[in-house]
Short mmCIF file of C-alpha atoms in Angstrom, two decimals:
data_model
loop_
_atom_site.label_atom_id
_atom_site.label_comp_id
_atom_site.label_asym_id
_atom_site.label_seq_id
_atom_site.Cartn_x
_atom_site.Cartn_y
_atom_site.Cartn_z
CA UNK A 1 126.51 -23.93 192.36
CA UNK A 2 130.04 -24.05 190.70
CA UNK A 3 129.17 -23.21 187.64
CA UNK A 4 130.97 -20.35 186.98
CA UNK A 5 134.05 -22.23 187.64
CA UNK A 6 133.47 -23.97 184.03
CA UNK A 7 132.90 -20.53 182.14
CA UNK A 8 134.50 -19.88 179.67
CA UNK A 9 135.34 -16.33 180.53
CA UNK A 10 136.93 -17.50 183.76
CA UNK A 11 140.37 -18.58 182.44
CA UNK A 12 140.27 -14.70 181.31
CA UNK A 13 139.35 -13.25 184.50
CA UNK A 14 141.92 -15.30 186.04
CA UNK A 15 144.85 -14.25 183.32
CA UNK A 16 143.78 -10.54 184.08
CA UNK A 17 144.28 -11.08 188.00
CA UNK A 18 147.70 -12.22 187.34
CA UNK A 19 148.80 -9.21 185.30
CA UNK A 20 147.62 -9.49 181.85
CA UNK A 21 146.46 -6.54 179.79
CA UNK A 22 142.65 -6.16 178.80
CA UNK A 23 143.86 -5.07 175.76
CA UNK A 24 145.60 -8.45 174.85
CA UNK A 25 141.84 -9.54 174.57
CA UNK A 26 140.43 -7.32 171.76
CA UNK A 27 139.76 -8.97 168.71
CA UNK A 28 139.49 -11.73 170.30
CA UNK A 29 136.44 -14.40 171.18
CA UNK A 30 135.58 -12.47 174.36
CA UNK A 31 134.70 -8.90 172.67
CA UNK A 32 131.17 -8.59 171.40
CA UNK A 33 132.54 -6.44 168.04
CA UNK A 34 134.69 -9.38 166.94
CA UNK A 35 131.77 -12.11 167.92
CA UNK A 36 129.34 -10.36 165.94
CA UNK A 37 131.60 -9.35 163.07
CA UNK A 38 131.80 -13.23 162.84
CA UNK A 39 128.41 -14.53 162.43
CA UNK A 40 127.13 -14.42 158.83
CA UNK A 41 124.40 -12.02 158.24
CA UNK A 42 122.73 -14.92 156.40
CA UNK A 43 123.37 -16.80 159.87
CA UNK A 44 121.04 -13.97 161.67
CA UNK A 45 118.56 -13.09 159.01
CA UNK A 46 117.92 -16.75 159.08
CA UNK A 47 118.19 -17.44 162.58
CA UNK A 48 120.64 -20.25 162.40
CA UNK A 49 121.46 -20.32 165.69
CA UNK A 50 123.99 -23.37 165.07
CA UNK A 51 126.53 -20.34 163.58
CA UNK A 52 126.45 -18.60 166.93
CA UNK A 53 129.90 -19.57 169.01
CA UNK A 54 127.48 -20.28 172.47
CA UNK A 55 130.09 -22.40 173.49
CA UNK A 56 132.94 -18.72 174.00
CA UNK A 57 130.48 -17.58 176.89
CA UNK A 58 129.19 -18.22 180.08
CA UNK A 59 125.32 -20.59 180.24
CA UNK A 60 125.72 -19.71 176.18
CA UNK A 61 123.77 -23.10 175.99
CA UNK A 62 121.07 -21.69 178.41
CA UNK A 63 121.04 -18.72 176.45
CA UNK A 64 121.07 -20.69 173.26
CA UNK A 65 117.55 -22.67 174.88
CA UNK A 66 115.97 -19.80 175.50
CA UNK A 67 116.67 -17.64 172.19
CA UNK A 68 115.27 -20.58 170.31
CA UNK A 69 111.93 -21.65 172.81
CA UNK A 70 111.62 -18.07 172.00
CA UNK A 71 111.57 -17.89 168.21
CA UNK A 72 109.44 -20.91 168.17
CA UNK A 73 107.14 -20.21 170.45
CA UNK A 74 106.95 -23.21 172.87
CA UNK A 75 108.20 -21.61 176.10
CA UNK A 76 106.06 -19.19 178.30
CA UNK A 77 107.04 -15.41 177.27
CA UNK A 78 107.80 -13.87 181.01
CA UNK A 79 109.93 -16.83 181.10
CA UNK A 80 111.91 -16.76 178.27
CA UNK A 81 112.42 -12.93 177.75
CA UNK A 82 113.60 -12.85 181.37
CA UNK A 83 116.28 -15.77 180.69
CA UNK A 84 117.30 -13.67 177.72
CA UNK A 85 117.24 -10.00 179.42
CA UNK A 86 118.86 -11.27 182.65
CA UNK A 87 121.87 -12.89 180.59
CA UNK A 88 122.42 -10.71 178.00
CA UNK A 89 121.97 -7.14 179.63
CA UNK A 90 125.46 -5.49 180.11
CA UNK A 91 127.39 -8.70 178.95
CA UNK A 92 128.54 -9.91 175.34
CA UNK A 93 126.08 -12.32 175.16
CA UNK A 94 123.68 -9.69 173.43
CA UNK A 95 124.80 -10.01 170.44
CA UNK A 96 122.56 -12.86 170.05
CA UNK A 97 119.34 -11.44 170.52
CA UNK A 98 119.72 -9.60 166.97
CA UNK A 99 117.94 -12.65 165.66
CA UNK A 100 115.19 -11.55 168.15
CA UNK A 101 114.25 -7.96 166.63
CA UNK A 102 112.20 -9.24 164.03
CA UNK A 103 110.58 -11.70 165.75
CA UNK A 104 106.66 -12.42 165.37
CA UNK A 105 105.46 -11.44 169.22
CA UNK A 106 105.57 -7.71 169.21
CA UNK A 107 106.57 -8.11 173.22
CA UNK A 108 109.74 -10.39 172.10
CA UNK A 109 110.94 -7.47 169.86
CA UNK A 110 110.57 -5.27 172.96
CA UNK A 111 112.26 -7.03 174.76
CA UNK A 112 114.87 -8.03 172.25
CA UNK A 113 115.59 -4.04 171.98
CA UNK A 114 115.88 -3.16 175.46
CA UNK A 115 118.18 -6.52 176.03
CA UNK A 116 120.50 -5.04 173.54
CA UNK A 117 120.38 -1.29 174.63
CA UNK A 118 121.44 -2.01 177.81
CA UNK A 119 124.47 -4.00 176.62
CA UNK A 120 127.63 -2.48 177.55
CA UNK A 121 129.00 -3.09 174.23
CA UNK A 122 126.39 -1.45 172.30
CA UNK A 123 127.77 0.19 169.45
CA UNK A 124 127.07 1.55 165.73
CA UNK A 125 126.25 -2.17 164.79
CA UNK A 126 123.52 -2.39 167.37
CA UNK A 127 122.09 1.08 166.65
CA UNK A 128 122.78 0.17 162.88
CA UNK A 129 120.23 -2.73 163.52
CA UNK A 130 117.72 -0.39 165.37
CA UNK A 131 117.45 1.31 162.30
CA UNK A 132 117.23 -1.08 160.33
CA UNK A 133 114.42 -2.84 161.92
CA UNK A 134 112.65 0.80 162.61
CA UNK A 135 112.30 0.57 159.19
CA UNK A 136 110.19 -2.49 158.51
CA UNK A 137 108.37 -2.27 162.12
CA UNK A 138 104.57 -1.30 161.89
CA UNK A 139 103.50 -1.31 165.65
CA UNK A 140 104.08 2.02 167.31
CA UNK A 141 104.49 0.57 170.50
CA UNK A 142 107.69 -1.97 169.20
CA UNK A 143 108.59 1.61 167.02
CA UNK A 144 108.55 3.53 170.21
CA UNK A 145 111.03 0.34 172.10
CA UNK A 146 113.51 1.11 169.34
CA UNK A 147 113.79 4.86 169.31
CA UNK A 148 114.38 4.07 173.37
CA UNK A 149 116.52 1.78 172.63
CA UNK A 150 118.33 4.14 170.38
CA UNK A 151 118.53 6.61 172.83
CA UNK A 152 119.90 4.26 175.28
CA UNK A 153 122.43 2.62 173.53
CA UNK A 154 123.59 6.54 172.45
CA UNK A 155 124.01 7.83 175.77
CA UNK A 156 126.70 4.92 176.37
CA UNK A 157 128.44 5.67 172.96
CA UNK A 158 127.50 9.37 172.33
CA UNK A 159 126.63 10.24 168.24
CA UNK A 160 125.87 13.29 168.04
CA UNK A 161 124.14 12.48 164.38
CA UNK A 162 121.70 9.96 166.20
CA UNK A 163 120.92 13.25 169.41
CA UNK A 164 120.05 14.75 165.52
CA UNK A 165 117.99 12.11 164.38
CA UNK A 166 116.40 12.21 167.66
CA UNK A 167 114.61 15.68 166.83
CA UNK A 168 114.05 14.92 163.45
CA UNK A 169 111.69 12.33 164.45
CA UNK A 170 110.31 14.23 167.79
CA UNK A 171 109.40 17.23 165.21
CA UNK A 172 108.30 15.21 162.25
CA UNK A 173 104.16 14.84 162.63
CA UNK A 174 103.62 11.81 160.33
CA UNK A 175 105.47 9.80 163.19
CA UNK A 176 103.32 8.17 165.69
CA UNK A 177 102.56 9.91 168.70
CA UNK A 178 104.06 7.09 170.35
CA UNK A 179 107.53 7.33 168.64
CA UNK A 180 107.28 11.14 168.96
CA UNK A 181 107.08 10.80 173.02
CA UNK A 182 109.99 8.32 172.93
CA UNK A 183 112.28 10.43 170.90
CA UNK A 184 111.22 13.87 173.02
CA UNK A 185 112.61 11.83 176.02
CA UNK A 186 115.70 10.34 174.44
CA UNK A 187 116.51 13.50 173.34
CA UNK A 188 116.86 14.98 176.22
CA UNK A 189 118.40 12.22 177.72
CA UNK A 190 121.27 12.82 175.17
CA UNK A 191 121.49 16.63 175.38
CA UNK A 192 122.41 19.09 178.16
CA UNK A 193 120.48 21.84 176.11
CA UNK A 194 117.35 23.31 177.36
CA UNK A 195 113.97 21.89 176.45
CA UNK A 196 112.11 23.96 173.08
CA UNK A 197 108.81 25.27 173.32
CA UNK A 198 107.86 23.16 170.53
CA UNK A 199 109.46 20.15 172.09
CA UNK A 200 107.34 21.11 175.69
CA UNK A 201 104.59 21.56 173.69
CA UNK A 202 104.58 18.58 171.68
CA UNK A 203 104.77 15.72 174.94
CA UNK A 204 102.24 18.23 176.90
CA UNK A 205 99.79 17.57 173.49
CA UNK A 206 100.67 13.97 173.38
CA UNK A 207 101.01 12.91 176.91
CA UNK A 208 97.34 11.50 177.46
CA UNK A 209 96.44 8.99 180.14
CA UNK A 210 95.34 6.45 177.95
CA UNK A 211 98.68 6.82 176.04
CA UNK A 212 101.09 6.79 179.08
CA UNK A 213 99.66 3.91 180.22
CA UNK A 214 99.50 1.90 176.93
CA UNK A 215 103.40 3.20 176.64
CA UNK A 216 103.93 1.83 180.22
CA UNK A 217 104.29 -1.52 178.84
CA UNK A 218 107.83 -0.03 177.67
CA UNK A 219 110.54 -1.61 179.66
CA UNK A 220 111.88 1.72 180.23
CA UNK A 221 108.53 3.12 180.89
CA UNK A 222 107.98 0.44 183.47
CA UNK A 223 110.99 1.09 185.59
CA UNK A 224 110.68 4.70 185.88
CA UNK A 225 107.00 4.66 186.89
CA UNK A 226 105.92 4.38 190.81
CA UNK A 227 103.08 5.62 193.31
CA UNK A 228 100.78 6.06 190.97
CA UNK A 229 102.32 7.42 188.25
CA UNK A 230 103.36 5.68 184.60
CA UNK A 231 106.51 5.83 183.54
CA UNK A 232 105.81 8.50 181.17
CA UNK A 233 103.93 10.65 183.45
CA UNK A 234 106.98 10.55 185.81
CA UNK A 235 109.34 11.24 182.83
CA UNK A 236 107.36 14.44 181.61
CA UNK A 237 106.97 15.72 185.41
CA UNK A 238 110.95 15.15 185.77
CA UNK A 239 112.40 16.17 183.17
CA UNK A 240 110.07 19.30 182.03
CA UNK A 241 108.03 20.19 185.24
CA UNK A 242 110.23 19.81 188.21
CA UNK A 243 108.42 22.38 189.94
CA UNK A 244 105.52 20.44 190.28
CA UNK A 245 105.02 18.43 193.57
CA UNK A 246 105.79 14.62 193.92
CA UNK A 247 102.79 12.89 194.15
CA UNK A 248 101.11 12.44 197.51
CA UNK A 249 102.22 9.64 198.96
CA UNK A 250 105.09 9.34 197.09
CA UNK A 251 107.98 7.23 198.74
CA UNK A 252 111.62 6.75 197.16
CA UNK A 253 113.67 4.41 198.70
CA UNK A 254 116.62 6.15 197.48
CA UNK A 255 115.70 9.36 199.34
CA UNK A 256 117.37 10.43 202.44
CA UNK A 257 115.92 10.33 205.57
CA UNK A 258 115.97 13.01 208.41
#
């Protein structure tokens, strides 16, 4: 129950309360730029997870556990990619899952890419590594997590080069339907322009059932969905049919009562 008195970021939060400057930490082993700038690309190519300085941040050991049950298999998957997404989203901890991208089980490298997305330190490094494992990934379902992940990671630390790239690959028909639907919806998730024709027509054309429910698997996807609609479905009616009706039956909690 007291374990957060022995984290290590706790002596920091306490030196902040009595008057120090956040900026007297940058550079230092508490920002996720300077933590990652440290570990040997050999260290994560190779996933030498002894390189990694666990010991700067708080349950790095539990994170350390799960990162490596992970890579070799011998821990249950909802498990594990939980452990990993619950500490590492919006703390510096991410960083670590970038040994996780290219890992075997398509779902880890889902998971790996939403983990570090949703990092509030994302920056060009992380996207930089979205790219990079774009690249090499054959499943359009992991393909679609990154351009999401892209997406995501850009709306935090806006580029307009990446809201660019974004169309490119939206437009571009030798792209998987898949990674076409993701980038249609991160683009306009980075944009305040109004939807194309082409761009309406394209997720209209792409946006089957079987699809949006194969895509729902998408951690993004998966949140968004509700009352019998996927993720995608919900997405499309949103963001390029908002006259249409919610669905019948459709309750959000969030929704003001009268």
């Amino acid at each position: 129950m007291d374990e957060w008195r022995t984290d290590p970021t706790f002596a920091m939060c306490e030196a902040l309360v009595d008057g120090a400057e956040l900026s007297s930490f940058v550079g230092g082993p508490y920002e996720v730029r300077a933590v990652v700038a440290g570990i040997r690309p050999e260290a994560r190519d190779g996933f030498l997870l002894d390189e990694v300085p666990w010991e700067q941040f708080p349950q790095g050991n539990r994170v350390r556990e799960a990162v490596h049950l992970l890579h070799t298999g011998d821990s249950p998957r909802v498990a594990g990619t939980g452990v990993v997404g619950g500490t590492c989203a919006n703390d510096m901890r991410a960083a670590a899952v970038l040994a996780l991208l290219g890992d075997p089980d398509p779902a880890i490298r889902i998971h790996a890419a939403y983990a570090l997305a949703t990092a509030t330190d994302s920056d060009r490094a992380v996207r930089a590594a979205f790219r990079a494992r774009l690249a090499a990934e054959q499943d359009p379902i992991v393909r679609a997590a990154l351009v999401l992940a892209t997406a995501e990671a850009t709306r935090a630390h806006p580029h307009p080069p990446t809201t660019t790239w974004m169309q490119e690959r939206w437009r571009d028909r030798t792209q998987a339907p898949e990674v076409r639907l993701a980038a249609a919806i991160g683009w306009l998730c980075l944009t305040n322009e109004p939807a194309p024709d082409d761009l309406r027509a394209t997720v209209d054309d792409l946006t089957t059932d079987e699809r949006a429910h194969t895509m729902h698997d998408l951690p993004w996807m998966a949140f968004a969905g509700g009352s019998g609609e996927t993720g995608l479905q919900r997405c499309v009616r949103k963001m390029l049919h908002p006259e249409q009706p919610e669905p019948v039956g459709y309750d959000d909690p969030w929704a003001l009562r009268h």
